XYZ file of C-alpha atoms in Angstrom:
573
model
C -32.525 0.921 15.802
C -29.556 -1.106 17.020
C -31.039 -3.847 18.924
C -30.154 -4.525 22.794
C -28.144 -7.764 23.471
C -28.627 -9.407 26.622
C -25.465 -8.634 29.155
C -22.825 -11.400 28.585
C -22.754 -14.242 31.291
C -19.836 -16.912 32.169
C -20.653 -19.529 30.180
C -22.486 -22.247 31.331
C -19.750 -24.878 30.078
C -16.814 -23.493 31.991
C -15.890 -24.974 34.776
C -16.106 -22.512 37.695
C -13.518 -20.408 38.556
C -10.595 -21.126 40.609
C -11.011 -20.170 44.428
C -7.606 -18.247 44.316
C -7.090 -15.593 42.050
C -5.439 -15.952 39.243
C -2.669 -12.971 39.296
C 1.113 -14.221 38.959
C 3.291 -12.521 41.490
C 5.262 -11.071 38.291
C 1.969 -9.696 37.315
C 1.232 -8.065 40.561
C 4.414 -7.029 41.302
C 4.424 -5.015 38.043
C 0.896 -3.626 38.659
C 1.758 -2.161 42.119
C 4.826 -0.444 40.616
C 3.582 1.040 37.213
C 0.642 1.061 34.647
C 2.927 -0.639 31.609
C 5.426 -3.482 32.292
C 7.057 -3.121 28.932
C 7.584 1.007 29.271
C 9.034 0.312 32.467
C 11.818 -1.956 31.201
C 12.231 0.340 28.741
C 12.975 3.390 31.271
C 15.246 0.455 32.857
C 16.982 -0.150 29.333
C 17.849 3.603 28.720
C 19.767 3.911 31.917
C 22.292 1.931 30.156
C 24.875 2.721 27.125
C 23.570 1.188 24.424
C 26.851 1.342 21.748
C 24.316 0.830 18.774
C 22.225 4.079 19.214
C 26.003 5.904 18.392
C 25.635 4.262 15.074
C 21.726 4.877 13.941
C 22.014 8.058 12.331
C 25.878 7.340 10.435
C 26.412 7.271 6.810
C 25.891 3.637 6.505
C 24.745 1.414 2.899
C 21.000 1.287 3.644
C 19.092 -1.773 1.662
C 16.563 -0.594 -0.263
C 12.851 -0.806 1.474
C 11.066 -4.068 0.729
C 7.495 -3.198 -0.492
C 5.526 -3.665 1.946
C 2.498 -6.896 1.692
C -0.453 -6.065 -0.528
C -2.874 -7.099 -2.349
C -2.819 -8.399 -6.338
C -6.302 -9.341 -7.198
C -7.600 -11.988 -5.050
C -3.976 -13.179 -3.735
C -2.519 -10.891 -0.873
C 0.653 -11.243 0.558
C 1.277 -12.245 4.116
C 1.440 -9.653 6.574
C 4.322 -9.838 8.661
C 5.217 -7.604 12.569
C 8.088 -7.793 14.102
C 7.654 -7.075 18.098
C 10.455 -6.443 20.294
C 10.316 -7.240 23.664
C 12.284 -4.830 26.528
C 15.530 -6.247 28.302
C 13.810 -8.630 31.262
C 14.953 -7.429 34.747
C 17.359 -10.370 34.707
C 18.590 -9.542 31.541
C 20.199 -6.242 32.796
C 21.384 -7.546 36.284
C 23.315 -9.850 34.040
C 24.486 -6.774 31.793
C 23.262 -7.766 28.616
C 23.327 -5.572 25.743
C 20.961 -4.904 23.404
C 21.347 -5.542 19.457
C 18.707 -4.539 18.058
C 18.292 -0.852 16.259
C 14.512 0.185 14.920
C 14.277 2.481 12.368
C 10.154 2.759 13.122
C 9.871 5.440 9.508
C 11.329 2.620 7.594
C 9.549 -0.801 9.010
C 13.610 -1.706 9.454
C 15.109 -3.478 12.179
C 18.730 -4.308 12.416
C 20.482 -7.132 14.038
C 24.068 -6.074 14.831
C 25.544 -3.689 12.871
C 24.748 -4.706 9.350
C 22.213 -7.219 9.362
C 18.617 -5.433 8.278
C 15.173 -6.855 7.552
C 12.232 -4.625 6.772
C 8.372 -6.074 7.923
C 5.001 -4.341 7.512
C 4.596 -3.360 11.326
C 7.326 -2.483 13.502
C 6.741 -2.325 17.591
C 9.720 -1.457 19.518
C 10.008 -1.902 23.375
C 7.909 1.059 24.451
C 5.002 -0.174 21.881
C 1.810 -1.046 23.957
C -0.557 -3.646 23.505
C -3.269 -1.075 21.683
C -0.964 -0.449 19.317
C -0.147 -3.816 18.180
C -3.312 -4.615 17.933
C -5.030 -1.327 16.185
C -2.306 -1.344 13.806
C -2.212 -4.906 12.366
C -4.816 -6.782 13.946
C -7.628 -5.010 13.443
C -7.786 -4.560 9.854
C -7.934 -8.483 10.228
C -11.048 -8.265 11.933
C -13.465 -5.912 9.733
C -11.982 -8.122 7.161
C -13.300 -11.242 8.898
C -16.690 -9.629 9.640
C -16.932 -9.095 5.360
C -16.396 -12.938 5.377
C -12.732 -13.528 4.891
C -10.943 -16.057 6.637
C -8.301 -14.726 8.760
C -5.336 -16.367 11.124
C -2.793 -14.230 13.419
C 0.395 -16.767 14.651
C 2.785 -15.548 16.654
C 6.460 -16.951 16.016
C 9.579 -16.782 17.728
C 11.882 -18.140 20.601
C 10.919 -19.135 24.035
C 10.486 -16.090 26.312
C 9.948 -13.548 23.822
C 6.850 -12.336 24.358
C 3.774 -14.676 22.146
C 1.865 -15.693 24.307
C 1.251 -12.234 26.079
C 0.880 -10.322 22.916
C -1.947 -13.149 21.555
C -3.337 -12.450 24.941
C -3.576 -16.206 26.465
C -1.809 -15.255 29.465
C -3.139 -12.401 32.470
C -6.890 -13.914 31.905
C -8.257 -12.473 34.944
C -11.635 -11.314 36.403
C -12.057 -8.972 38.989
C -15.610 -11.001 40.046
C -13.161 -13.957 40.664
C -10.724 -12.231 43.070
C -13.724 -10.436 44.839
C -15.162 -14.023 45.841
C -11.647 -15.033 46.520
C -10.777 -12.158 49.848
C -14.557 -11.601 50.556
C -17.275 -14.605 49.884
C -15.110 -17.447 51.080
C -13.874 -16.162 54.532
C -17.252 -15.007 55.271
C -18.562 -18.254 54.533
C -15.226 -20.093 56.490
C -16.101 -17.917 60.261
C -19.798 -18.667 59.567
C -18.438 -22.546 59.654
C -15.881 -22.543 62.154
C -17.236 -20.082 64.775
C -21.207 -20.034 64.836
C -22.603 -18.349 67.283
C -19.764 -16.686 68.444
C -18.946 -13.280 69.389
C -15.405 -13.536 67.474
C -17.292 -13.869 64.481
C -18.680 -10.755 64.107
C -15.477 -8.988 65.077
C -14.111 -11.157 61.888
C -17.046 -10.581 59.642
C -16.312 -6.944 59.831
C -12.808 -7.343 59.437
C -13.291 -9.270 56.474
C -15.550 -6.334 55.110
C -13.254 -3.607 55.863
C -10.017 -5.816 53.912
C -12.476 -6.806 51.073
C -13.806 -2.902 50.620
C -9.957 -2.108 50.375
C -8.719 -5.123 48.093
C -11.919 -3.987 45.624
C -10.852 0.108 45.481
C -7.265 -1.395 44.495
C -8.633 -3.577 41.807
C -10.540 -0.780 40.305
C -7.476 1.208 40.012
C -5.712 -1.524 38.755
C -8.640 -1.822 36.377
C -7.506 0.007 33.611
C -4.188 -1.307 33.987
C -5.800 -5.025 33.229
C -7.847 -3.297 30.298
C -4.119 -1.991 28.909
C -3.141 -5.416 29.580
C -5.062 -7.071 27.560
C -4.042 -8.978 24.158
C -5.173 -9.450 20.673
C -7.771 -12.584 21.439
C -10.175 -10.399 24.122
C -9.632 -7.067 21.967
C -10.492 -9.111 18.538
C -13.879 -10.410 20.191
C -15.398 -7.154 21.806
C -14.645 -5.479 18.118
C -16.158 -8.346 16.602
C -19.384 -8.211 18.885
C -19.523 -4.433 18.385
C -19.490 -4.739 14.755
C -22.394 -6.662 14.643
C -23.986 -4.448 17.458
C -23.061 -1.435 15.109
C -24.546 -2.917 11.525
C -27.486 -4.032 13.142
C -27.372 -7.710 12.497
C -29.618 -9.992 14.460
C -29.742 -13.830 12.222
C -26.058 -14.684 13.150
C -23.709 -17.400 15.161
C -20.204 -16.952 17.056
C -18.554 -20.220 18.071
C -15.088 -20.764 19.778
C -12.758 -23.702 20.108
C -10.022 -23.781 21.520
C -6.982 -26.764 20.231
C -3.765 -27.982 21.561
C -1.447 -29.598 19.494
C 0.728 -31.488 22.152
C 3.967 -33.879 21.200
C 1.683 -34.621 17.954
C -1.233 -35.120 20.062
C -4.131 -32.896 19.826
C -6.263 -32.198 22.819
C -9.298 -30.209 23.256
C -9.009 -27.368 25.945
C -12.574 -26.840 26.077
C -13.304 -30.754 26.201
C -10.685 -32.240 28.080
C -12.027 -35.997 28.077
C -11.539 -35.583 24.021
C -9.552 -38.439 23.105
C -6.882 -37.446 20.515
C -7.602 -40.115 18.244
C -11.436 -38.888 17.698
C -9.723 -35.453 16.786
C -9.179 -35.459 12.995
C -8.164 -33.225 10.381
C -9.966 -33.308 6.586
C -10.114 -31.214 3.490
C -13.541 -29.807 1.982
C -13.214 -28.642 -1.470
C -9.875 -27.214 -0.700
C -10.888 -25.893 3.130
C -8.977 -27.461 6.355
C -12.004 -28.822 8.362
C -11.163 -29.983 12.207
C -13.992 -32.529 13.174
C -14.324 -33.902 16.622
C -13.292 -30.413 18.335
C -15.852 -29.058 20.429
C -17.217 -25.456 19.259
C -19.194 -23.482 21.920
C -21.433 -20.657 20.832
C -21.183 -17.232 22.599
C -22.706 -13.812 23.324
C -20.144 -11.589 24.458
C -16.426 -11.156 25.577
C -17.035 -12.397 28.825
C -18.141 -15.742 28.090
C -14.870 -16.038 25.506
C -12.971 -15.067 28.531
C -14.239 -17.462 30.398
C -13.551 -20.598 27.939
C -10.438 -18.814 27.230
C -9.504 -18.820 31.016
C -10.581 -22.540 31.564
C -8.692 -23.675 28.458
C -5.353 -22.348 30.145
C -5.856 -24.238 32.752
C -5.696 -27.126 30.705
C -2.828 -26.254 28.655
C 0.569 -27.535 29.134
C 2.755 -25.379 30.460
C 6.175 -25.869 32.565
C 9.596 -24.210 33.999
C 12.530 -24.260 32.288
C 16.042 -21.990 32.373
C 14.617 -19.676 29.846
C 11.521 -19.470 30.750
C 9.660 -19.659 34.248
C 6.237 -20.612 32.850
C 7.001 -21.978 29.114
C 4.512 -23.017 26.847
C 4.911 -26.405 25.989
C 2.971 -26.881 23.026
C 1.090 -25.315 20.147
C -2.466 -23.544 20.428
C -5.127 -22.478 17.992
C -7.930 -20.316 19.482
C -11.032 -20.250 16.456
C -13.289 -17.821 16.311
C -16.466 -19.045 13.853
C -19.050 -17.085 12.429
C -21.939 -17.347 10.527
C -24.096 -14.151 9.653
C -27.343 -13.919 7.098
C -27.252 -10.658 5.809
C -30.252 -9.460 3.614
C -29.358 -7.717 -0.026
C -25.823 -5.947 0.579
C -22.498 -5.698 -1.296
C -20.033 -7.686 -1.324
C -16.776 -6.955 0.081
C -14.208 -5.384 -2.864
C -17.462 -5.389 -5.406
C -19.607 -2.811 -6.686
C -22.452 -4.674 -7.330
C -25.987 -5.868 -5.025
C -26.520 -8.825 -4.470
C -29.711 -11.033 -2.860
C -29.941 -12.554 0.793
C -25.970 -14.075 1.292
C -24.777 -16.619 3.888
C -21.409 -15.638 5.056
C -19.686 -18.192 6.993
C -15.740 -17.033 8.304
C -13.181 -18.264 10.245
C -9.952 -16.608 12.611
C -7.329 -18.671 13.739
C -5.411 -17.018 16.421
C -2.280 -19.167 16.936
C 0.475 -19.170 19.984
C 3.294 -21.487 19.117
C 5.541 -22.912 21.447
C 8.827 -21.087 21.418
C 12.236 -22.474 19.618
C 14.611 -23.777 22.400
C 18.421 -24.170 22.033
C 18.454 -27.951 24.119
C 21.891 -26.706 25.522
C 20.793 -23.281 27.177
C 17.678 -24.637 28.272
C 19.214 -27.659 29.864
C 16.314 -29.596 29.799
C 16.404 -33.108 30.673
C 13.874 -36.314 30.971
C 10.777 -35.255 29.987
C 11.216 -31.556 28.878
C 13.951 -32.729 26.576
C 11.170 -34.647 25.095
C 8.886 -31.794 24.959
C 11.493 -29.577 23.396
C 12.865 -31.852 20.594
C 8.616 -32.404 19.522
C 8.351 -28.612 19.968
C 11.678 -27.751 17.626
C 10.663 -30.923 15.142
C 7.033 -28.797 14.738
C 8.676 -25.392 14.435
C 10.632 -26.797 11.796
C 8.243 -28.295 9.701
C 6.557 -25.049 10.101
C 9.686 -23.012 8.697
C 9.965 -25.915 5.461
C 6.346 -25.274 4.592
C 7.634 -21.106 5.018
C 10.983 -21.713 3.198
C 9.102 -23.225 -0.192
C 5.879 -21.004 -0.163
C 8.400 -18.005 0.060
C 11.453 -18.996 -1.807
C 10.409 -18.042 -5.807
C 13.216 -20.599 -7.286
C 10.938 -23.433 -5.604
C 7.251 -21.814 -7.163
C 5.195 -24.841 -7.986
C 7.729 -27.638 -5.406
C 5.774 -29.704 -3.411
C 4.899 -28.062 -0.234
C 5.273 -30.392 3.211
C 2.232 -29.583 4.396
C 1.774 -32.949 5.920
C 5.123 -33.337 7.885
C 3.463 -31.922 11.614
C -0.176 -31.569 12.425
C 0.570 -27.617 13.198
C 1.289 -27.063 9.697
C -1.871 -29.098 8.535
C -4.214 -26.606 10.375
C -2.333 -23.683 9.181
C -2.487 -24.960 5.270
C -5.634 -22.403 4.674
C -3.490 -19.531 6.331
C -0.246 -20.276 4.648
C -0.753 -20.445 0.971
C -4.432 -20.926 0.962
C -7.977 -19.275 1.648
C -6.926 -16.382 4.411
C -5.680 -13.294 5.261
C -2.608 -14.034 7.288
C -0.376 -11.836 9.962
C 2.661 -13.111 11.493
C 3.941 -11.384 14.525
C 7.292 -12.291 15.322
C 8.689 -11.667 18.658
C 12.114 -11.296 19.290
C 14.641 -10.765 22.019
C 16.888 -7.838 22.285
C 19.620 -9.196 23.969
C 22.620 -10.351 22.629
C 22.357 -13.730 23.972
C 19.834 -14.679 22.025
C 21.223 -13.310 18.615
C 20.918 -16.441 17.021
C 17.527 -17.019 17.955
C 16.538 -13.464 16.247
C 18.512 -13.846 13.480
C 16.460 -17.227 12.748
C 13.178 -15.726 13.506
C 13.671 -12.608 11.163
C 14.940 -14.706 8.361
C 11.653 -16.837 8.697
C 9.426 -13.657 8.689
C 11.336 -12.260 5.591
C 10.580 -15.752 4.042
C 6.965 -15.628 5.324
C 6.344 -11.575 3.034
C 6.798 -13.512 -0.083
C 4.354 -15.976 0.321
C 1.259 -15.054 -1.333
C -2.495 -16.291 -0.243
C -5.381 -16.426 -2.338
C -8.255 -14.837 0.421
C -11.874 -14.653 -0.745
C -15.394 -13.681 0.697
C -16.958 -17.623 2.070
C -20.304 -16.892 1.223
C -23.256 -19.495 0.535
C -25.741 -18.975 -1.740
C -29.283 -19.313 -0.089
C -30.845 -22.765 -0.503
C -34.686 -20.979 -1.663
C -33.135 -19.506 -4.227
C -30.825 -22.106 -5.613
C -34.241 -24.277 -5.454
C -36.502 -21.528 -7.338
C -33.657 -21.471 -10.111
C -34.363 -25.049 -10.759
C -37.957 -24.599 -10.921
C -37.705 -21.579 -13.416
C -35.450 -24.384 -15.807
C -37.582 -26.927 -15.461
C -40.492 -24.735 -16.597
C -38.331 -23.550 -19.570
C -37.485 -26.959 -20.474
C -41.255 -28.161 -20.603
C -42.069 -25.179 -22.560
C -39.658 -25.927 -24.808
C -40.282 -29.370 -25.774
C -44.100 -28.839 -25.460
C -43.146 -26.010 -28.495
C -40.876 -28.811 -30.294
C -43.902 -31.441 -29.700
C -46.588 -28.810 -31.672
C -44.548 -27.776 -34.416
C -44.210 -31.784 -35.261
C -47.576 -32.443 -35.247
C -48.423 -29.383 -37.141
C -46.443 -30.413 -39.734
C -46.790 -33.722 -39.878
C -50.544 -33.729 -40.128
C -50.525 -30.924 -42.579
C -52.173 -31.348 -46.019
C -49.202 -31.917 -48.338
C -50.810 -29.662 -51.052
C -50.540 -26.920 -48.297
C -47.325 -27.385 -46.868
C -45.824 -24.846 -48.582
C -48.330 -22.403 -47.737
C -47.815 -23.297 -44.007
C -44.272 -22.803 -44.361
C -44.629 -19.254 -45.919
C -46.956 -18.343 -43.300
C -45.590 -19.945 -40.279
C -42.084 -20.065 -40.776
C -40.940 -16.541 -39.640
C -42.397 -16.874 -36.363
C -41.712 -20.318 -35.619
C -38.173 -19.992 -36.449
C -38.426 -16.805 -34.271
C -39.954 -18.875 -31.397
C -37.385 -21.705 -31.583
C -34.830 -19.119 -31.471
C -36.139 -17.125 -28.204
C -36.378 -20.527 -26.811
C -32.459 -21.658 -27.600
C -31.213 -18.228 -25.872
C -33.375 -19.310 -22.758
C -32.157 -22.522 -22.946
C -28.532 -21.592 -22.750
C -28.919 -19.104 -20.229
C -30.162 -21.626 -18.031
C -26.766 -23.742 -19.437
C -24.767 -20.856 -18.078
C -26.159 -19.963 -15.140
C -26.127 -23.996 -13.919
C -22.571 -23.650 -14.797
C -22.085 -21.164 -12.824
C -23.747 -22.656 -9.688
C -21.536 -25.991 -10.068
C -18.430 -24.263 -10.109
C -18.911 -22.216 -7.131
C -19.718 -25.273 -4.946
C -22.175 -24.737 -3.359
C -25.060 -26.995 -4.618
C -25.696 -30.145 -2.333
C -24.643 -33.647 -4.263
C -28.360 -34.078 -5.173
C -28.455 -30.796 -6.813
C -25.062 -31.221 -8.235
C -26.271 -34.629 -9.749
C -29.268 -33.029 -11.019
C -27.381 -29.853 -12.809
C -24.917 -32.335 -14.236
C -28.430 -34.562 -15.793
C -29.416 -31.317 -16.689
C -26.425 -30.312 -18.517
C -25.365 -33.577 -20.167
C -29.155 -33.020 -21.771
C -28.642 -29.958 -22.703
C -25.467 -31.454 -24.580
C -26.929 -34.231 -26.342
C -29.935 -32.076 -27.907
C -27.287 -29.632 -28.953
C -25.178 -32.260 -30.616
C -28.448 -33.832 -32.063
C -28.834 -30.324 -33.718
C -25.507 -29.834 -34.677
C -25.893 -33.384 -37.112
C -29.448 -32.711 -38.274
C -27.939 -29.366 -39.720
C-alpha cells in the first residue's frame, strides 16, 4: 500500500513571496493571445517564404547518419538535443530569414544550404515543452532514481531559448497573484477608511475583481502547466517515483549555485561569502562544500527555493536580450534512498539492503555574446568578456574530451570554476544531455554554426556512469567479525597441532602421523580456502571504497598478515 505523503508546503526557508505577481508583460501578453508562445511564432514564421523549404526534398549529397549516443559497457556517450527556437516577433518585423532546415526522421539539422549536423533529439519550432522533456529528459530521471548521477546543461547564444527550456524562468504561483489583487487591498481600505461607508462599497468591489482575476488564472492554468520546464517536470516525476515504488527511508535536497565573474554565490543563502564556497575531489567525485542544501517534500517547496533563488540571480538588459542571464547556474537535486534487497540497475543478480546516494545537475549557462552586436559597455562589457572567457573554457574541456587525435591530452578542467563542477558530467561519473539552443535567423548564423560544432564535439565524448551505492555499515561490520572468528580458529588449530606433536612420544610419532595426518592435513586445508576467501572478499571491499579509514586500516593489517603467513609458508615448503 503506497503510503500517503503529507501535501507539499512553501518551504519554511524561502523568503516570502513578492507582493506583486510575478508574470512578465511578455508572458501575459502571450497568455491572453494563445495557449503556446512558440506554436504561435511558428504560425507567424509560415506566413513568410522561407527559400530553404524549396530545397528540403532535392537530390542533394546527404552525410551519412552519425550513430546516435549509446551505451558500451559502463561508458555511455553524451546525449546531445538540438532545440530551435521560432523567429521572435522582432525578428520578422525586421524580415529576417530563417536558415535552418530539420529533417526530424533523420536527427539532421542544416545550417544554410550545405552545412548538416545530426544530434540524438531534434525539436523544431512547433516542439513543446512536454516533448523536450519526455523525450530526452526523462530517461535521465528513472536513471537517477536507479542511482546514476545525471546533469542536463543547456548551451548556446544569448536569447536562444536556455533558460526557458531548463525552466528557471515563468516560476509563478497562482496563491501568490491571488494575495496580490485580493488580500492586500482588502487589508489597504480596512487601513485607510475604517469605519466608513466607502469601504464596504470597495470591499465588494475588490471581491467581484478578485472572483474575476481567479476564473482567468484557472484558465490560464493549464497554459502555466504547458509552460513549465525541465527543473519542475524532473521533480514531480522524481517524487512520484518514489510515491509509485513505495519507498519511505529516503532524502531529497536542493541547492541552488551561481557562478558569477568567477565568483560563486549561493541563491538559496545569499549572505554566503564566495570565499567559504569551495570545490574538492572525493575519490574521483566533484564535492561542493559550503553550499547550502535544503531538504524537500514535494514540487512546491522546489518551486519555491527555485523562485527565491531567481530573485537573487543576476540578470540584466542588453541589445540581444531584454532580461539576459548574466552568469552561470547549477540547480542540484540530491538523493539518498535505503532500499531493502532489490536489483541493481543493468544486473541480474539480488543483492542485500543498498544505500543509493545520486546526484542531477541541471545547468543554465549564460549565453555567448558577440561584444559588437551587443554593444555593451562599462560594466556589462565586463560581464560579457567573464561570461565568453567561461564558455570557452567550457568548449576546450569539449574540444579534447571529443576530438579522438587528443585521447589521453590533458584535459583543462581547471581553467573556469564552471568547468570544475561539470568534471563528473563531462568525462566522468554521469549520464550527461546537452541541449543546445539555437537561433533560426540568419543573423545569428555564426552563433549556430559555433554552437552545433560544440554539440557535434560534445557526441564523442564518452562518460563512464555507474550505480553510487554504499554498502550498509552492519554488514561491512558483521564481515569483520565472521574473519576475525576464522582467524582465531585458525591459529587456535595451528596452536593444537604443535603441541600435539611436540609432546608426542617419539617412539609413537609415526603412528600419530599415520593416524592423524589425513585429517589434519584435511583440516589445515579447509582452513586455507576460508582464509583466502576472507583475502578476497576484503579485497573486494577496499577497492570499492567504501570502508571508513579505520576499517580501511584494519583490512590493510589484515591483509599484510595474511601476506606474511603466506610467505612464511611459501619458505618452510
Amino acid at each position: 500500500m503506497t503510503p500517503v505523503r503529507p501535501a507539499a508546503r512553501p518551504h519554511p526557508e524561502a523568503p516570502p513571496p513578492g507582493l506583486l505577481p510575478s508574470l512578465s508583460p511578455k508572458l501575459l501578453f502571450s497568455s491572453a493571445v494563445i495557449k503556446d508562445p512558440w506554436s504561435h511564432f511558428s504560425t507567424l514564421q509560415s506566413c513568410k517564404d522561407d527559400p530553404l523549404l524549396a530545397e528540403e526534398h532535392r537530390g542533394a549529397e546527404m552525410s551519412p547518419k552519425v550513430p546516435g549516443a549509446h551505451s558500451r559497457g559502463d561508458y555511455c556517450a553524451v546525449q546531445v538535443a538540438v532545440r530551435v527556437r521560432p523567429l521572435l516577433p522582432k525578428e520578422l518585423l525586421r524580415s529576417h530569414e530563417s536558415c535552418i532546415t530539420v529533417d526530424s526522421e533523420l536527427q539532421r539539422i542544416t545550417l544554410g544550404h550545405d552545412r548538416h549536423f545530426y544530434c540524438d533529439h531534434l525539436f523544431e519550432e512547433t516542439c513543446c515543452q512536454e516533448d523536450v522533456y519526455s523525450a530526452s529528459v526523462q530517461p535521465l530521471v528513472d536513471a537517477f532514481f536507479q542511482g546514476f548521477n545525471a546533469t542536463v546543461f543547456a548551451y548556446g547564444q544569448t536569447g536562444s531559448g536556455k533558460t526557458y527550456t531548463i525552466g528557471e524562468a515563468n516560476i509563478c504561483k497562482l496563491d501568490n497573484i491571488y494575495f496580490s489583487v485580493y488580500i492586500i487591498p482588502i487589508h489597504f481600505w480596512y487601513l485607510v477608511f475604517p469605519g466608513s461607508r466607502l469601504k464596504s462599497f470597495l470591499l465588494r468591489l475588490t471581491s467581484l475583481f478578485a472572483a474575476s482575476c481567479c476564473v482567468t488564472l484557472v484558465c490560464l492554468g493549464s497554459f502555466l502547466d504547458e509552460e513549465q520546464g525541465i527543473i519542475p517536470r524532473a521533480v514531480a516525476d522524481i517524487f512520484k517515483l518514489l510515491d509509485e515504488n513505495d519507498l519511505t527511508d529516503f532524502s531529497v535536497r536542493v541547492s541552488y549555485l551561481e557562478v558569477y565573474k568567477e565568483d560563486f554565490k549561493d541563491l538559496l543563502e545569499v549572505e554566503t561569502a564566495s570565499k567559504d564556497i569551495h570545490i574538492r575531489e572525493d575519490k574521483g567525485n566533484i564535492v561542493l562544500c559550503g553550499v547550502k542544501e535544503c531538504e524537500v517534500e514535494g514540487l512546491d517547496e522546489v518551486l519555491s527555493l527555485l523562485e527565491s533563488g531567481n530573485t537573487a540571480r543576476h540578470t540584466g538588459a542588453t541589445q540581444m536580450n531584454p532580461n539576459s542571464s548574466r552568469s552561470h547556474t547549477i540547480f542540484t537535486v540530491y538523493m539518498d534512498q535505503r532500499r531493502g534487497s532489490s536489483r541493481l540497475y543493468g544486473s541480474a543478480s539480488s543483492i542485500g539492503p543498498q544505500m543509493l546516494s545520486s546526484k542531477f545537475h541541471f545547468v543554465d549557462l549564460a549565453g555567448s555574446e558577440r561584444i559588437l552586436r551587443t554593444g555593451n559597455t562599462g560594466e556589462r562589457l565586463k560581464e560579457s568578456i567573464q561570461i565568453n572567457s567561461g564558455l570557452l573554457a567550457l568548449g576546450n574541456v569539449i574540444g579534447a574530451l571529443g576530438d579522438p587525435k587528443r585521447k589521453g591530452s590533458h584535459i583543462p578542467y581547471r581553467d573556469s570554476k564552471i568547468t570544475r563542477i561539470l568534471k563528473d558530467s563531462l568525462g566522468g561519473n554521469s549520464k550527461t544531455l546537452m541541449i543546445a539552443c539555437i537561433s533560426p535567423s540568419s543573423s545569428d548564423f555564426d552563433e549556430s554554426l559555433n554552437t552545433l560544432n560544440y554539440a557535434t564535439r560534445a557526441r564523442n565524448i564518452q562518460n563512464r556512469a555507474t550505480v553510487n551505492c554504499k554498502r550498509e555499515p552492519d554488514r561491512v561490520e558483521g564481515l569483520e567479525q565472521q574473519i576475525k572468528a576464522l582467524r582465531r580458529a585458525l591459529e587456535n588449530r595451528q596452536r593444537s597441532e604443535t603441541r600435539i606433536i611436540s609432546h608426542a612420544d617419539p617412539n609413537k610419532r609415526p603412528r600419530l602421523r599415520e593416524g592423524e595426518m589425513g585429517r589434519l592435513q584435511a583440516q589445515s586445508a579447509h582452513y586455507r580456502m576460508c582464509t583466502d576467501t576472507a583475502y578476497r572478499l576484503l579485497q573486494e571491499l577496499l577497492g570499492e571504497g567504501t570502508l571508513t579509514s579505520e576499517q580501511s586500516l584494519r583490512v590493510n593489517e589484515w591483509l599484510c598478515s595474511v601476506e606474511e603467513e603466506r610467505s612464511g609458508l611459501t619458505t618452510a615448503s
